Amino acid sequence: MLITKRLWENNSELASLSLKTKFVQGIRNGNLPRNIFKEYLAQDYFFLESFAKAYGLAVSKSKDKSEIKSLSQLLVGVSDELILHETYAKEWEIDLSTNYIKPATKNYTDFLYDVSLKLSSVEIMFAMTPCMRLYSWIGKNLSDMIINNPYKEWILTYSDESFDNLAKSLEKIIDNYQEPYDINQANNLYKKAMELELDFFNAYSNF
């Protein structure tokens, strides 16, 4: 079994808990309060900025040319997602200039920053791929709930095959990685990222 598939299956319970959060179910049902979604979008912008920096550091630590190329393309994907969030911000009247980071977001961005600064390129990827795979999985789980849903665009973004392909691209780099790495460390990083995702969703489930 491919390492990324095994890591996903090892942490499938955490994925299910994220799907079941009041926040995600609020998006599914379209009854998530508008102010909660606006707050989430503003905080997710901080996370995406951190994600982009992590990709950059992974590129700088990579020794394989094809890996560098793939990671650089994924970095462009995050840049596009940042632009999408800026569009969302205008549509939802969110002032990103007055945005400040909140605890659940900071815990996640601090984790990514620490891993990116101290660990290898593949370890950075182990910390990043859970977010990509989780959002794609959640998007597909919500894809039947877009009719008359105010969060239709969010669901369409993450259920789309183009986003799934970004997740697959990152997983492919990991699965083809030739240098030795610690499988226990890989699982610890993957699990920690999944736990932080759950905490992030739970931070917007108090409504």
Tab-separated table of C-alpha atoms in Angstrom:
chain	number	residue	atom	x	y	z
A	1	MET	CA	0.000	0.000	0.000
A	2	LEU	CA	1.252	3.483	-0.858
A	3	ILE	CA	2.485	5.421	2.161
A	4	THR	CA	0.044	8.319	1.644
A	5	LYS	CA	-2.908	5.927	1.448
A	6	ARG	CA	-1.759	4.151	4.599
A	7	LEU	CA	-1.363	7.454	6.467
A	8	TRP	CA	-4.836	8.566	5.374
A	9	GLU	CA	-6.381	5.284	6.506
A	10	ASN	CA	-4.486	5.443	9.815
A	11	ASN	CA	-6.102	8.822	10.463
A	12	SER	CA	-9.526	8.243	8.919
A	13	GLU	CA	-11.249	8.647	12.290
A	14	LEU	CA	-9.918	12.202	12.566
A	15	ALA	CA	-11.183	12.893	9.040
A	16	SER	CA	-14.647	11.651	10.013
A	17	LEU	CA	-14.626	13.846	13.118
A	18	SER	CA	-13.795	16.886	10.960
A	19	LEU	CA	-16.656	16.056	8.590
A	20	LYS	CA	-19.041	15.771	11.541
A	21	THR	CA	-18.105	19.140	13.076
A	22	LYS	CA	-20.932	21.610	13.369
A	23	PHE	CA	-18.989	23.983	11.116
A	24	VAL	CA	-18.663	21.546	8.190
A	25	GLN	CA	-22.236	20.331	8.606
A	26	GLY	CA	-23.333	23.981	8.681
A	27	ILE	CA	-21.715	24.431	5.259
A	28	ARG	CA	-23.345	21.223	4.066
A	29	ASN	CA	-26.803	22.288	5.167
A	30	GLY	CA	-26.320	25.953	4.282
A	31	ASN	CA	-27.278	27.051	7.809
A	32	LEU	CA	-23.809	28.126	8.960
A	33	PRO	CA	-24.186	31.721	10.215
A	34	ARG	CA	-22.744	34.212	7.745
A	35	ASN	CA	-20.538	35.874	10.377
A	36	ILE	CA	-18.968	32.499	11.283
A	37	PHE	CA	-18.101	31.788	7.649
A	38	LYS	CA	-16.616	35.264	7.256
A	39	GLU	CA	-14.447	34.735	10.327
A	40	TYR	CA	-13.332	31.328	9.027
A	41	LEU	CA	-12.383	32.771	5.623
A	42	ALA	CA	-10.348	35.531	7.227
A	43	GLN	CA	-8.454	33.029	9.372
A	44	ASP	CA	-7.976	30.566	6.518
A	45	TYR	CA	-6.153	33.336	4.661
A	46	PHE	CA	-3.449	33.273	7.357
A	47	PHE	CA	-3.206	29.520	6.966
A	48	LEU	CA	-2.864	29.678	3.182
A	49	GLU	CA	-0.059	32.221	3.507
A	50	SER	CA	1.704	29.811	5.866
A	51	PHE	CA	1.060	26.939	3.448
A	52	ALA	CA	2.660	28.919	0.604
A	53	LYS	CA	5.766	29.579	2.721
A	54	ALA	CA	5.978	25.882	3.614
A	55	TYR	CA	5.957	24.971	-0.075
A	56	GLY	CA	8.719	27.494	-0.656
A	57	LEU	CA	10.890	25.977	2.073
A	58	ALA	CA	10.182	22.457	0.790
A	59	VAL	CA	11.398	23.584	-2.643
A	60	SER	CA	14.552	25.101	-1.146
A	61	LYS	CA	15.357	21.825	0.670
A	62	SER	CA	14.571	19.499	-2.218
A	63	LYS	CA	17.397	17.864	-4.190
A	64	ASP	CA	15.319	16.300	-6.971
A	65	LYS	CA	14.588	18.381	-10.091
A	66	SER	CA	11.192	16.815	-10.838
A	67	GLU	CA	10.212	17.251	-7.191
A	68	ILE	CA	11.198	20.912	-7.290
A	69	LYS	CA	9.110	21.388	-10.440
A	70	SER	CA	6.048	19.667	-8.939
A	71	LEU	CA	6.304	21.582	-5.660
A	72	SER	CA	6.672	24.860	-7.548
A	73	GLN	CA	3.482	24.098	-9.485
A	74	LEU	CA	1.698	23.352	-6.205
A	75	LEU	CA	2.930	26.668	-4.830
A	76	VAL	CA	1.231	28.362	-7.802
A	77	GLY	CA	-1.941	26.455	-6.841
A	78	VAL	CA	-1.848	27.939	-3.341
A	79	SER	CA	-1.290	31.386	-4.826
A	80	ASP	CA	-4.440	30.881	-6.896
A	81	GLU	CA	-6.304	29.840	-3.752
A	82	LEU	CA	-5.137	33.024	-2.007
A	83	ILE	CA	-6.539	35.035	-4.910
A	84	LEU	CA	-9.800	33.079	-4.595
A	85	HIS	CA	-9.960	33.992	-0.908
A	86	GLU	CA	-9.397	37.639	-1.765
A	87	THR	CA	-12.352	37.389	-4.152
A	88	TYR	CA	-14.409	35.744	-1.411
A	89	ALA	CA	-13.365	38.540	0.958
A	90	LYS	CA	-14.750	41.171	-1.411
A	91	GLU	CA	-17.976	39.237	-1.976
A	92	TRP	CA	-18.499	38.656	1.759
A	93	GLU	CA	-17.293	42.156	2.737
A	94	ILE	CA	-14.323	40.950	4.781
A	95	ASP	CA	-11.596	43.505	5.501
A	96	LEU	CA	-8.391	41.438	5.435
A	97	SER	CA	-6.339	44.539	6.335
A	98	THR	CA	-7.766	44.492	9.872
A	99	ASN	CA	-7.461	40.718	10.209
A	100	TYR	CA	-5.627	39.264	13.231
A	101	ILE	CA	-4.672	35.658	13.832
A	102	LYS	CA	-6.633	33.591	16.379
A	103	PRO	CA	-5.394	30.725	18.612
A	104	ALA	CA	-6.553	27.705	16.557
A	105	THR	CA	-5.075	29.258	13.415
A	106	LYS	CA	-1.821	30.205	15.131
A	107	ASN	CA	-1.367	26.703	16.525
A	108	TYR	CA	-1.564	25.329	12.995
A	109	THR	CA	0.631	27.966	11.348
A	110	ASP	CA	3.219	27.651	14.145
A	111	PHE	CA	3.319	23.898	13.553
A	112	LEU	CA	3.863	24.372	9.814
A	113	TYR	CA	6.501	27.036	10.394
A	114	ASP	CA	8.396	24.856	12.888
A	115	VAL	CA	8.327	21.804	10.621
A	116	SER	CA	9.302	23.820	7.545
A	117	LEU	CA	12.212	25.481	9.305
A	118	LYS	CA	13.676	22.445	11.055
A	119	LEU	CA	12.805	19.332	9.048
A	120	SER	CA	13.433	17.874	5.585
A	121	SER	CA	11.417	18.446	2.418
A	122	VAL	CA	9.560	15.131	2.708
A	123	GLU	CA	8.740	15.792	6.355
A	124	ILE	CA	7.316	19.174	5.359
A	125	MET	CA	5.138	17.350	2.827
A	126	PHE	CA	3.948	14.877	5.469
A	127	ALA	CA	2.734	17.884	7.461
A	128	MET	CA	1.059	19.500	4.442
A	129	THR	CA	-0.686	16.718	2.556
A	130	PRO	CA	-3.373	16.002	5.220
A	131	CYS	CA	-4.925	19.431	4.603
A	132	MET	CA	-5.098	18.874	0.837
A	133	ARG	CA	-6.518	15.378	1.105
A	134	LEU	CA	-8.970	16.285	3.882
A	135	TYR	CA	-10.434	19.298	2.062
A	136	SER	CA	-10.849	17.281	-1.131
A	137	TRP	CA	-12.524	14.446	0.788
A	138	ILE	CA	-14.845	16.821	2.644
A	139	GLY	CA	-15.693	18.670	-0.573
A	140	LYS	CA	-16.690	15.426	-2.285
A	141	ASN	CA	-18.784	14.453	0.745
A	142	LEU	CA	-20.687	17.734	0.465
A	143	SER	CA	-20.999	17.831	-3.329
A	144	ASP	CA	-24.626	16.701	-3.326
A	145	MET	CA	-25.662	19.718	-1.233
A	146	ILE	CA	-25.108	22.678	-3.560
A	147	ILE	CA	-28.662	23.541	-4.652
A	148	ASN	CA	-29.739	26.827	-3.055
A	149	ASN	CA	-26.730	26.627	-0.745
A	150	PRO	CA	-25.047	29.982	0.098
A	151	TYR	CA	-21.760	28.073	0.404
A	152	LYS	CA	-22.054	26.481	-3.035
A	153	GLU	CA	-18.811	28.041	-4.333
A	154	TRP	CA	-16.817	26.718	-1.362
A	155	ILE	CA	-18.187	23.202	-1.892
A	156	LEU	CA	-17.579	23.342	-5.650
A	157	THR	CA	-13.995	24.518	-5.125
A	158	TYR	CA	-12.993	21.639	-2.881
A	159	SER	CA	-15.082	18.911	-4.547
A	160	ASP	CA	-13.650	19.724	-7.971
A	161	GLU	CA	-11.281	17.269	-9.631
A	162	SER	CA	-8.733	20.031	-10.163
A	163	PHE	CA	-8.327	20.386	-6.396
A	164	ASP	CA	-8.200	16.608	-5.969
A	165	ASN	CA	-5.436	16.545	-8.579
A	166	LEU	CA	-3.421	19.027	-6.492
A	167	ALA	CA	-3.718	16.677	-3.515
A	168	LYS	CA	-2.712	13.732	-5.708
A	169	SER	CA	0.305	15.652	-7.015
A	170	LEU	CA	1.608	16.198	-3.496
A	171	GLU	CA	0.895	12.580	-2.540
A	172	LYS	CA	2.691	11.356	-5.662
A	173	ILE	CA	5.854	13.226	-4.680
A	174	ILE	CA	5.778	11.527	-1.287
A	175	ASP	CA	4.998	8.082	-2.698
A	176	ASN	CA	7.892	8.364	-5.182
A	177	TYR	CA	10.355	9.762	-2.636
A	178	GLN	CA	13.605	7.788	-2.835
A	179	GLU	CA	15.508	8.923	0.254
A	180	PRO	CA	14.994	7.056	3.560
A	181	TYR	CA	12.689	8.576	6.173
A	182	ASP	CA	11.233	7.638	9.561
A	183	ILE	CA	7.747	6.152	9.103
A	184	ASN	CA	6.838	6.881	12.716
A	185	GLN	CA	7.804	10.512	12.257
A	186	ALA	CA	5.732	10.578	9.061
A	187	ASN	CA	2.665	9.338	10.915
A	188	ASN	CA	3.237	11.721	13.829
A	189	LEU	CA	3.390	14.720	11.487
A	190	TYR	CA	0.363	13.555	9.486
A	191	LYS	CA	-1.668	12.898	12.608
A	192	LYS	CA	-0.722	16.233	14.180
A	193	ALA	CA	-1.841	18.076	11.051
A	194	MET	CA	-5.161	16.198	11.059
A	195	GLU	CA	-5.680	17.056	14.742
A	196	LEU	CA	-4.975	20.730	14.037
A	197	GLU	CA	-7.468	20.676	11.145
A	198	LEU	CA	-10.096	19.284	13.514
A	199	ASP	CA	-9.296	21.986	16.079
A	200	PHE	CA	-9.570	24.627	13.335
A	201	PHE	CA	-13.037	23.439	12.293
A	202	ASN	CA	-14.167	23.131	15.900
A	203	ALA	CA	-13.149	26.753	16.499
A	204	TYR	CA	-16.051	27.733	14.187
A	205	SER	CA	-18.591	25.252	15.541
A	206	ASN	CA	-19.881	27.362	18.430
A	207	PHE	CA	-23.185	28.540	17.024
